[in-house]
Short mmCIF file of C-alpha atoms and ligand atoms in Angstrom, two decimals:
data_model
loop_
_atom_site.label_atom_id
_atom_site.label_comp_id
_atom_site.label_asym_id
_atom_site.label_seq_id
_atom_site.Cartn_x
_atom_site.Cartn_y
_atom_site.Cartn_z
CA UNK A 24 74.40 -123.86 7.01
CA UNK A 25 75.56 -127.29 7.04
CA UNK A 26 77.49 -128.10 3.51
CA UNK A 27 79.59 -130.93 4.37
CA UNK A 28 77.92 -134.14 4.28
CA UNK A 29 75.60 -134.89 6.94
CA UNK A 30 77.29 -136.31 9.78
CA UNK A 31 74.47 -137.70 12.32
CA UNK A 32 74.42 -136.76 15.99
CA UNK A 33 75.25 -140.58 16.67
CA UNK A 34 78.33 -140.27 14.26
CA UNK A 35 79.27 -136.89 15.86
CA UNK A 36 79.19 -138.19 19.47
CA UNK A 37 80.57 -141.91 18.74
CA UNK A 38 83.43 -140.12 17.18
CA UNK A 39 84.77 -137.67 19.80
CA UNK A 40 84.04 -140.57 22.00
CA UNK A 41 85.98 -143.22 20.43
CA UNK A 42 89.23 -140.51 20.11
CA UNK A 43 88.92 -139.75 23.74
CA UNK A 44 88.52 -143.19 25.06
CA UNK A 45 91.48 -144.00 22.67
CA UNK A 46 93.46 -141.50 23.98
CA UNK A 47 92.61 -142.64 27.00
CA UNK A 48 93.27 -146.21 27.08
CA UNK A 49 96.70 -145.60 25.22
CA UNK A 50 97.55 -142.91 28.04
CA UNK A 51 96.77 -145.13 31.12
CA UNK A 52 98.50 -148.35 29.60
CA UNK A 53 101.76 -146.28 28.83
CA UNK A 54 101.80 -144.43 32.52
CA UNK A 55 100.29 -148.13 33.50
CA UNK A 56 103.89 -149.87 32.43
CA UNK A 57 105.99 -147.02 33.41
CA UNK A 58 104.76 -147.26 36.90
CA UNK A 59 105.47 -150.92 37.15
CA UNK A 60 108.62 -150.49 35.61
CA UNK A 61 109.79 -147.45 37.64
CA UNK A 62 108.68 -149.83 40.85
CA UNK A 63 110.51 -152.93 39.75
CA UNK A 64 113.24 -150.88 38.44
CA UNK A 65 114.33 -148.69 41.29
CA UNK A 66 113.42 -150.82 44.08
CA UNK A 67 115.39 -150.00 47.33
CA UNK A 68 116.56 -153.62 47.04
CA UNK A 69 117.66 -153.34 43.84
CA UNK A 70 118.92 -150.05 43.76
CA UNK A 71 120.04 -149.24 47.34
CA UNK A 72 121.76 -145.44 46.64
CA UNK A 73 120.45 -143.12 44.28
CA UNK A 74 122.19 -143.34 40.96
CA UNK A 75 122.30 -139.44 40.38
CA UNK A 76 121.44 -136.85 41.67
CA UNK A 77 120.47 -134.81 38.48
CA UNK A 78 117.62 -132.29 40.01
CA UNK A 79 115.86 -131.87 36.64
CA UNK A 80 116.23 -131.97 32.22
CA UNK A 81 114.90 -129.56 30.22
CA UNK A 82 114.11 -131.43 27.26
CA UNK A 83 112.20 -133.98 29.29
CA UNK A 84 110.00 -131.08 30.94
CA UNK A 85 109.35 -129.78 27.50
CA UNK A 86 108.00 -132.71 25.91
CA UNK A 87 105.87 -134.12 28.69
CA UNK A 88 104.28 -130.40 28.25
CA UNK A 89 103.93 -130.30 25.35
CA UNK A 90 102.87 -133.97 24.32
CA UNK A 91 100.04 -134.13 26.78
CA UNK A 92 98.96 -130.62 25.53
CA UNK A 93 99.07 -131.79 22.04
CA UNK A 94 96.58 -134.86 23.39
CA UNK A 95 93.86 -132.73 24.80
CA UNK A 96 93.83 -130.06 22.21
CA UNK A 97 93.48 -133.47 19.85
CA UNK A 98 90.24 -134.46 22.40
CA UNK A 99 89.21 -130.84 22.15
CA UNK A 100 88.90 -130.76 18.57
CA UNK A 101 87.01 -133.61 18.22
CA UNK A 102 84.63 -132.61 21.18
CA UNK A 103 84.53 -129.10 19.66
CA UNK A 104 83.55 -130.81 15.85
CA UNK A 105 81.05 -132.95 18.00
CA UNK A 106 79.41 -130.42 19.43
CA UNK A 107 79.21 -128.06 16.25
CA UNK A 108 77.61 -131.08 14.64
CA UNK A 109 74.68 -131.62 17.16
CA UNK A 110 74.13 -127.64 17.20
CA UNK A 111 74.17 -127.22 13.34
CA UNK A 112 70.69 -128.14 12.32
CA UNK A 113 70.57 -128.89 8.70
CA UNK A 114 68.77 -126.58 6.47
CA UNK A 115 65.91 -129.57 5.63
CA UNK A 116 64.81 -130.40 9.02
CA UNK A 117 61.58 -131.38 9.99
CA UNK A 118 60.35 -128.62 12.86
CA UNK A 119 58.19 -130.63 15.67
CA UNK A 120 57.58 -129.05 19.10
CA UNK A 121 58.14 -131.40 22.61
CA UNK A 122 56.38 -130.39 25.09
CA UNK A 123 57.62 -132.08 28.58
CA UNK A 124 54.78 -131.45 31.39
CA UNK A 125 55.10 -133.14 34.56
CA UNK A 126 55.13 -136.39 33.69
CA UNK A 127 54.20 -136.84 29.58
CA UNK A 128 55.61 -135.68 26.35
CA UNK A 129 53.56 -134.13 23.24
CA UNK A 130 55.17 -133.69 19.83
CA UNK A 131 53.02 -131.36 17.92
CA UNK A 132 53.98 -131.13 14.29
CA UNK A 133 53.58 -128.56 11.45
CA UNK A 134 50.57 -129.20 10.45
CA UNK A 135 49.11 -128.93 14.10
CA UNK A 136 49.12 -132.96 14.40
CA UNK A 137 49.74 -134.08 18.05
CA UNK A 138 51.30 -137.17 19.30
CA UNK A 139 52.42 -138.64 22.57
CA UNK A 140 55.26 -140.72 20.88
CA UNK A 141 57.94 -138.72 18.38
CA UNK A 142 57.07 -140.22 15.30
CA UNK A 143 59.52 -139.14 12.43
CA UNK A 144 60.64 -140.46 8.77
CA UNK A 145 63.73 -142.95 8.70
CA UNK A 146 66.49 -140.74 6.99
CA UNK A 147 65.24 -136.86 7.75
CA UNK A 148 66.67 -134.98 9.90
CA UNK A 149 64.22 -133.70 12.31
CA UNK A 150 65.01 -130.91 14.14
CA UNK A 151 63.27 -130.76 18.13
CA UNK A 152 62.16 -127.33 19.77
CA UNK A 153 62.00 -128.64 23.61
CA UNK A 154 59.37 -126.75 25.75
CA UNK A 155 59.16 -127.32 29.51
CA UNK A 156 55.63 -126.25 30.56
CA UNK A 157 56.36 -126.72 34.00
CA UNK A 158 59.48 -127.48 35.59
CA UNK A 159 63.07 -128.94 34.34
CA UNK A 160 62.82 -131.66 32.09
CA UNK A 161 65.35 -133.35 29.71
CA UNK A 162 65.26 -134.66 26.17
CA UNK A 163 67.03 -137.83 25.67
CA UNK A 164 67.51 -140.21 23.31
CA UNK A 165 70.44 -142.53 23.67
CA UNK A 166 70.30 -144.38 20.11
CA UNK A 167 70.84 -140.74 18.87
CA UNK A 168 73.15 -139.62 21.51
CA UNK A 169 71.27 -136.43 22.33
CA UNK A 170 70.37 -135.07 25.84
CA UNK A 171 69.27 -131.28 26.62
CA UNK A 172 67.51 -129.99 28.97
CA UNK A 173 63.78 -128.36 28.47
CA UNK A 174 64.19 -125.41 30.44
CA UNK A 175 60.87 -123.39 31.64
CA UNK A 176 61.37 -120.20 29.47
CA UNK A 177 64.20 -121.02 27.31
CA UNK A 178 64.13 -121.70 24.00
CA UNK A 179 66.15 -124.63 23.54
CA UNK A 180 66.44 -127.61 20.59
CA UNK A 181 67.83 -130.62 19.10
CA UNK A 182 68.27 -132.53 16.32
CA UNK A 183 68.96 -136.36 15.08
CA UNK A 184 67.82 -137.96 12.27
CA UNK A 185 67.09 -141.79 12.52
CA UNK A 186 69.20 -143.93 9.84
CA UNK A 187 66.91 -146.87 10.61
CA UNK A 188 63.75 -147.61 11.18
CA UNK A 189 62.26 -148.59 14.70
CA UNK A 190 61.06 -147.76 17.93
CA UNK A 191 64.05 -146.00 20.26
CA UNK A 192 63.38 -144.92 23.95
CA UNK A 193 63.40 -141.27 24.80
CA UNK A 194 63.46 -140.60 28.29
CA UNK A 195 63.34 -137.21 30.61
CA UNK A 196 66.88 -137.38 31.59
CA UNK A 197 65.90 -134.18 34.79
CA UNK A 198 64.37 -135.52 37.98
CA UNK A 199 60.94 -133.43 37.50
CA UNK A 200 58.80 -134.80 40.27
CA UNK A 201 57.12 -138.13 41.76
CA UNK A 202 56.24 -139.50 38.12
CA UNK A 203 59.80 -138.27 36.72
CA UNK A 204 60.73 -142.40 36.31
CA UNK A 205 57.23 -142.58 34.15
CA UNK A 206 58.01 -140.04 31.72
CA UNK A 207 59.05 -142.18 29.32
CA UNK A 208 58.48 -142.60 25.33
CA UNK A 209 59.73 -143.81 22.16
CA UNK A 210 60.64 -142.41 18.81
CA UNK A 211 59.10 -143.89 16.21
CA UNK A 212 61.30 -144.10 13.24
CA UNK A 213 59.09 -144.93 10.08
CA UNK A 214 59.94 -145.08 6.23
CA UNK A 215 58.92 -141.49 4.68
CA UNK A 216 55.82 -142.51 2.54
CA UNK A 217 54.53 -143.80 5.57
CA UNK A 218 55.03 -140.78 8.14
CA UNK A 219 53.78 -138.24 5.38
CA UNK A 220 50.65 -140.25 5.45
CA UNK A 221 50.55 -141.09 9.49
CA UNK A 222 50.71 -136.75 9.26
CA UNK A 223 47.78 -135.55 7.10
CA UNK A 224 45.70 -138.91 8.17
CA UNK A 225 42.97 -137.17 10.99
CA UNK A 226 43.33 -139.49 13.89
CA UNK A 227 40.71 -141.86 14.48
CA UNK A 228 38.15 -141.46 17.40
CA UNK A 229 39.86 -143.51 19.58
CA UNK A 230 42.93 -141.77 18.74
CA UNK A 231 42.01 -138.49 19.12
CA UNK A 232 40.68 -139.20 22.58
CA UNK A 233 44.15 -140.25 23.48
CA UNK A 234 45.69 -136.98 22.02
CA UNK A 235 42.85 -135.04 24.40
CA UNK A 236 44.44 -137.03 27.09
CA UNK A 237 47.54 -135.78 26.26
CA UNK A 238 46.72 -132.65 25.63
CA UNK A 239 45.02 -132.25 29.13
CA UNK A 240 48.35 -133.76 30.67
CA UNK A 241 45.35 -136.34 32.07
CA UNK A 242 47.74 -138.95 31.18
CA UNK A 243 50.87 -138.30 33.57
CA UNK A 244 48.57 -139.42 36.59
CA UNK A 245 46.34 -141.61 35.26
CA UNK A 246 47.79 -144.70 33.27
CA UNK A 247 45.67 -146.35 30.39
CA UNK A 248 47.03 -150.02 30.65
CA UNK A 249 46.24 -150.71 34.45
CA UNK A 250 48.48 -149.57 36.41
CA UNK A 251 48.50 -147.56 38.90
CA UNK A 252 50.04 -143.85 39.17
CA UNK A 253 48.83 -141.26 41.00
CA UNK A 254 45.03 -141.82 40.53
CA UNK A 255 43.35 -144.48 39.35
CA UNK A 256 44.04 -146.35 35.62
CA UNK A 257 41.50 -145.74 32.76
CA UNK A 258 41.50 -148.80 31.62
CA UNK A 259 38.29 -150.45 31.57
CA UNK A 260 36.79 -147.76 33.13
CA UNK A 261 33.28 -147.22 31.36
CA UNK A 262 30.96 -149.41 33.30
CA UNK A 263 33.21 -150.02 36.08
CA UNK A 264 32.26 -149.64 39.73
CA UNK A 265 33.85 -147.56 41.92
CA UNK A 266 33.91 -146.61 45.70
CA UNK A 267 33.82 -143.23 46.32
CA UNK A 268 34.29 -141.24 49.22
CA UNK A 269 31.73 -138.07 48.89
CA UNK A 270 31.69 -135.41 51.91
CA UNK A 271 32.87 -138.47 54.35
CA UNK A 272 30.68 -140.80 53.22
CA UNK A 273 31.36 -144.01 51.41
CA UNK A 274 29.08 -145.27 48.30
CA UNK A 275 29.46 -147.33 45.45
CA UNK A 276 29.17 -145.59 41.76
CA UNK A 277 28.97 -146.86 37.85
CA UNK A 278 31.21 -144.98 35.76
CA UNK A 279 28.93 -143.56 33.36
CA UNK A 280 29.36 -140.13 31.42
CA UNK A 281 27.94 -138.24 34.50
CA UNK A 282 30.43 -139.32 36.88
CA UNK A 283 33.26 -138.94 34.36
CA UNK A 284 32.07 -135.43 33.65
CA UNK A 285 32.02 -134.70 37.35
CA UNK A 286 35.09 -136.19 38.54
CA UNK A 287 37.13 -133.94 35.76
CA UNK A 288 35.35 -130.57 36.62
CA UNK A 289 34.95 -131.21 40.17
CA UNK A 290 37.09 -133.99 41.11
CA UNK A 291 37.43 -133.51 44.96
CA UNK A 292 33.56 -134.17 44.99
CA UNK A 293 33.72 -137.64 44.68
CA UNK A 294 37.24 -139.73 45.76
CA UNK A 295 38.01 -142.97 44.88
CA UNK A 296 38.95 -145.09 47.41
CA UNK A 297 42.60 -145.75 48.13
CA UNK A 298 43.68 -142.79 46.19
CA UNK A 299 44.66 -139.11 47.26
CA UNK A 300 42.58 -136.52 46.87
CA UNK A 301 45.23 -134.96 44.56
CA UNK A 302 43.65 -133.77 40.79
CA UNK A 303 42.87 -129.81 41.06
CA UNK A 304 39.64 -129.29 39.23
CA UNK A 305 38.93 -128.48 35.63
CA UNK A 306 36.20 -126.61 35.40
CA UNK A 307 37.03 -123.59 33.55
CA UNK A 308 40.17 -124.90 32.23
CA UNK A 309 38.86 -127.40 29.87
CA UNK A 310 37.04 -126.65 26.04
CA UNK A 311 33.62 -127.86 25.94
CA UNK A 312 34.60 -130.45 22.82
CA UNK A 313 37.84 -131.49 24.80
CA UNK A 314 35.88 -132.30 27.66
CA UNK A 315 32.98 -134.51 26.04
CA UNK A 316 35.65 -135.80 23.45
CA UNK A 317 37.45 -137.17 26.75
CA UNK A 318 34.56 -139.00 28.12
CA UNK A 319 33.27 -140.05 24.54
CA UNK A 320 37.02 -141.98 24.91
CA UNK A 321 36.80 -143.07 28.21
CA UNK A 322 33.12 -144.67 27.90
CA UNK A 323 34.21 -146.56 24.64
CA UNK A 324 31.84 -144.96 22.79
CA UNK A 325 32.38 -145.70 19.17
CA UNK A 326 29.95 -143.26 17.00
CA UNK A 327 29.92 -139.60 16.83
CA UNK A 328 27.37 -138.62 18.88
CA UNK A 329 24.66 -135.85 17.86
CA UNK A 330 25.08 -132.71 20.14
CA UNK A 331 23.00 -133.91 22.79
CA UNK A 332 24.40 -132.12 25.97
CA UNK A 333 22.84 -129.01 26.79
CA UNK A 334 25.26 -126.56 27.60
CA UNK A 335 27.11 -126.85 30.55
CA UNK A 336 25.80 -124.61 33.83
CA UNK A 337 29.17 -125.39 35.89
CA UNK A 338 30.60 -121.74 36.79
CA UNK A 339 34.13 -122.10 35.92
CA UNK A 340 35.70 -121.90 39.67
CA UNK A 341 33.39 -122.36 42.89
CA UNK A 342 33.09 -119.05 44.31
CA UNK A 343 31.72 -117.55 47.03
CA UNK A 344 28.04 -117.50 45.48
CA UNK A 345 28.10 -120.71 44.70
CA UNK A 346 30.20 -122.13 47.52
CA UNK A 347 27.63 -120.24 50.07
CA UNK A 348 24.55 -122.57 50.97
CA UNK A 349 28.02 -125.02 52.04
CA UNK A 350 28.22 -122.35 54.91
CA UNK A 351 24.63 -123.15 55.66
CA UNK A 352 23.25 -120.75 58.29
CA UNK A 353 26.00 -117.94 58.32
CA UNK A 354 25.54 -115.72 56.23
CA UNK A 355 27.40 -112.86 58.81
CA UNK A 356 31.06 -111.61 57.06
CA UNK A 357 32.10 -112.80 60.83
CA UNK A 358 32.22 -116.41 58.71
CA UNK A 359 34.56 -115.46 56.43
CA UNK A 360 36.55 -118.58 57.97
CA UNK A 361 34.06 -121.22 57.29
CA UNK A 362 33.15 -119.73 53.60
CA UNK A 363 36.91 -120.38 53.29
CA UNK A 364 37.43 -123.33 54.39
CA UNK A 365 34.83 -124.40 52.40
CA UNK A 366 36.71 -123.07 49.47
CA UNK A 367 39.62 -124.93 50.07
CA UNK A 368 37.45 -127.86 49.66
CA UNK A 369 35.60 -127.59 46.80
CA UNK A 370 38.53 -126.48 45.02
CA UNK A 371 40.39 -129.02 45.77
CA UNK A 372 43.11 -127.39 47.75
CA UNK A 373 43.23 -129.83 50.30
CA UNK A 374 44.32 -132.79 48.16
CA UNK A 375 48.01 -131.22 48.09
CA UNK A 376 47.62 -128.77 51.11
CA UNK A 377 47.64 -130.07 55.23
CA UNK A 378 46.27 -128.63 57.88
CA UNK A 379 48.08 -130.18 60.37
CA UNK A 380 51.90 -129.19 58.89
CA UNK A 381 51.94 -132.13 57.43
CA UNK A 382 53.99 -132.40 53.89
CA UNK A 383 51.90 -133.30 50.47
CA UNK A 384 53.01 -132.18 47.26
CA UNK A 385 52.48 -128.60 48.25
CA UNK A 386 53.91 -126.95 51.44
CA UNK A 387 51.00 -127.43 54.78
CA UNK A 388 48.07 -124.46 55.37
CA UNK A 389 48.99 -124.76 59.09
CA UNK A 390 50.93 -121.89 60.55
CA UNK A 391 51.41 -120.18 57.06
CA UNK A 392 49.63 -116.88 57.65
CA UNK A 393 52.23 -114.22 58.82
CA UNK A 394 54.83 -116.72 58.23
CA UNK A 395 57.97 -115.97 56.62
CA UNK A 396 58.60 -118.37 53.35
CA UNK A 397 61.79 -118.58 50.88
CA UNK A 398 60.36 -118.57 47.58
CA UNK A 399 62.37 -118.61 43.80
CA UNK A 400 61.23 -115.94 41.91
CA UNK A 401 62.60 -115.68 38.54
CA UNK A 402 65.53 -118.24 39.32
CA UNK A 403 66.31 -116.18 42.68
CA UNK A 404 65.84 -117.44 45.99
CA UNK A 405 64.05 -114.42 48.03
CA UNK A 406 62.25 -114.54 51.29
CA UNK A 407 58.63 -112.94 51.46
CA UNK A 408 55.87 -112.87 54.18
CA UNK A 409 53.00 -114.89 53.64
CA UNK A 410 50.29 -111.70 54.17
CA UNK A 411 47.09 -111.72 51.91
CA UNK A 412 48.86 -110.19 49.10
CA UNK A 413 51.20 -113.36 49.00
CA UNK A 414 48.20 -115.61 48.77
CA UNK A 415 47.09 -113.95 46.04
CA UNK A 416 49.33 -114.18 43.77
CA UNK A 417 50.04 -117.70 45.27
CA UNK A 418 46.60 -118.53 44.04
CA UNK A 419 46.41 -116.64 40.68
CA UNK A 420 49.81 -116.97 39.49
CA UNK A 421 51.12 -119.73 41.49
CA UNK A 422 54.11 -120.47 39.12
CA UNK A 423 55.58 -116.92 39.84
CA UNK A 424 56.57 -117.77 43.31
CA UNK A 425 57.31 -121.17 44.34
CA UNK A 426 58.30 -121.95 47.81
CA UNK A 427 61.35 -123.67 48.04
CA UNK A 428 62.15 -127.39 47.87
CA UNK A 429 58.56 -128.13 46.46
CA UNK A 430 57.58 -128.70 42.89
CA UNK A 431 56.36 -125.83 40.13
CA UNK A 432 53.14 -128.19 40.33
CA UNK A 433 49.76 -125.90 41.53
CA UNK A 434 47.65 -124.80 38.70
CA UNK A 435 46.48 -121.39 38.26
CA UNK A 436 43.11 -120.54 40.06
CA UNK A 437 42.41 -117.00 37.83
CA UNK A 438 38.73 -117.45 38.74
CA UNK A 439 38.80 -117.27 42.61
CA UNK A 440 37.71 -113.52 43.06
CA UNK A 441 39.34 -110.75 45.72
CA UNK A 442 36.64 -112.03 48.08
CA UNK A 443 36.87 -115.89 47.54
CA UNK A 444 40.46 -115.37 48.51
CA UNK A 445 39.46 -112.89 51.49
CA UNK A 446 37.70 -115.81 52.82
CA UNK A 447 40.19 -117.92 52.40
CA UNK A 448 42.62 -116.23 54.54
CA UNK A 449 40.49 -115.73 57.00
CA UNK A 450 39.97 -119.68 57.59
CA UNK A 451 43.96 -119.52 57.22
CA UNK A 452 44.13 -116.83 59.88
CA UNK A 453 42.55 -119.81 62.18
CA UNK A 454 45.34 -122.27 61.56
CA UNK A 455 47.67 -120.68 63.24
CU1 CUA B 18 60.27 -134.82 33.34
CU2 CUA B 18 61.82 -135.94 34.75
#
């Protein structure tokens, strides 16, 4: 597809740059000096009476229509030959898939590899398939002069191919939420021999705990040098005491593997202090292997354990059966309200929902029953009516309808049953 020589996307863009800055400059200077002169020239005080009083000249109309039109087809071309060059991909480039999720990137390559930073060999052209998993992100590397948009449900790409090695930021260039300014990464340029062996190397434990993290999206809330995002940093935090908050009261924990394992599948059980109540369970939603490979990571732990765990009991989603002895002494459908409201707690609900109309990350519980809500539905803004059907499908399928002017960000609850979510509504029904 591409026989010419390859012209880099930095080459591509500097050029159609440099002609239309040129063109620029040279225009604004010349109209610059003619202005000046015209002013100086034809003063009032110089030139009291008009010297004629031709009304127009053909020859000067045609050439300052034709000149300038000459000049922008000129910037055209060049923009044109730009752009071809950034959409052409070369026939040898490297496939790796980005993945932007509010607020990380993953680079998976052929071979199934994952990384959190692009890694790719100094002089191959690498060709990018961009995958928003959420909302709007954007690709963008300005040492390669590339920027497009990852576009939930669009295929979309890139290419560059690094002439030098080194480390070059790559930033999501599409406001995408409260952690938007921390999605940021680096491509890793490195010499061939070296990438081909960085690929087909199986990352070490410590490594591959950091992929999980990635994998999990774990990492675009929770930082793993010490500072502070959303929830707490990882770092350092095998061993470390905590306060917790658990059902209103306050108590002071060791991280050890229990905790970790509890505060990833049932996270609103136990909240740290000074942070939100904000991580949606993961019960359910997390492999077995992921899930002890995570908190093999986060304890430090060096050697691969034996299978020692016995297999997990947690039912994937706190249901009704499980979420009943909460609603201790009513065991009468006329609690429906309470079963739900319990619910909303243990499944975390209430870390991005009110009560009390205030705003969190998601829109408030109070007064939404029988409201009427704009939501976008397939790119179109449509109004529905928030009846039980809506919650539904705003519980299993929450990405199909999002309300307006809040983010794509609830996960999917597909294990809350018809009657979990009966319940729920009717605790809704008493916010009213
Ligand atoms: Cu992703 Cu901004």
């Amino acid at each position: 597809m591409n026989p010419q020589p390859l012209i880099t996307t930095t080459e591509a863009v500097d050029k159609a740059f440099y002609v239309i800055f040129g063109i620029s400059g040279i225009a604004l200077l010349g109209i610059t000096v003619a202005m000046v002169y015209f002013i100086w020239r034809y003063n009032r005080k110089r030139q009291p009476q008009p010297i004629s009083q031709k009304d127009h000249n053909v020859w000067l109309e045609i050439s300052w229509t034709i000149i300038p039109s000459i000049l922008v087809m000129v910037m055209f071309w060049y923009g044109w030959e730009g752009y071809l060059s950034l959409r052409r991909i070369p026939d040898d480039a490297i496939p790796v898939k980005a993945s932007a999720r509010m607020w990380s990137w993953l680079f998976t390559y052929e071979n199934g590899r994952t990384s959190d930073k692009l890694y790719v060999p100094v002089g191959k052209p690498v060709k990018v398939h961009l995958i928003a998993e959420d909302v709007l992100h954007s690709f963008y590397v300005p040492a390669f002069r590339i920027k497009r948009d990852c576009v939930p449900g669009m295929d979309n790409y890139a290419w560059f191919v690094a002439e030098q090695p080194g480390s070059y930021d790559l930033f999501c260039a599409e406001y995408c939420g409260v952690g938007h300014a921390k999605m940021i990464t680096t491509v890793e340029a490195i010499p061939s021999p070296e990438f081909a062996a960085w690929l087909t190397v199986k990352p070490a434990v410590a490594e591959a705990g950091k992929e999980l993290l990635q994998k999990h999206g774990c990492l675009g809330c929770h930082s793993l040098d010490g500072s502070r995002l959303v929830g707490p940093s990882f770092k350092g935090i095998g061993g470390h005491q905590v306060v917790v908050t658990s059902s209103g009261e306050t108590r002071t924990l060791t991280v050890d593997h229990d905790y970790l394992e509890k505060s990833i599948l049932d996270p609103g059980a136990d909240i740290v202090e000074g942070y939100p109540p904000a991580m949606p369970p993961y019960a359910g939603r997390i492999p077995e292997e992921d899930l002890k490979g995570i908190i093999d990571y986060l304890m430090g732990l060096k050697e691969g354990g034996q299978e020692s765990a016995a297999p997990q009991e947690h039912a994937p989603f706190e249901t009704a059966e499980s979420a009943k002895p909460a609603a201790e002494g009513h065991s009468e459908p006329a609690d429906l309200a309470s079963l739900g409201e319990s619910l909303a707690n243990k499944n975390g609900c209430l870390g991005c929902h009110s009560t009390d109309g205030s705003r969190r990350v998601g829109p408030s519980f109070k007064g939404l029953m029988g409201s009427e809500r704009t939501v976008v539905k397939d790119g179109k803004e449509i109004k529905v009516m928030a009846d039980a059907d809506y919650l539904r499908r705003a519980i299993h399928d929450p990405a199909s309808e999002v309300v307006q002017g809040y983010p794509a960000a609830m996960p999917p609850f597909p294990g809350l049953s018809d009657q979990d979510i009966e319940s729920l509504h009717a605790w809704l029904e008493t916010l009213k």
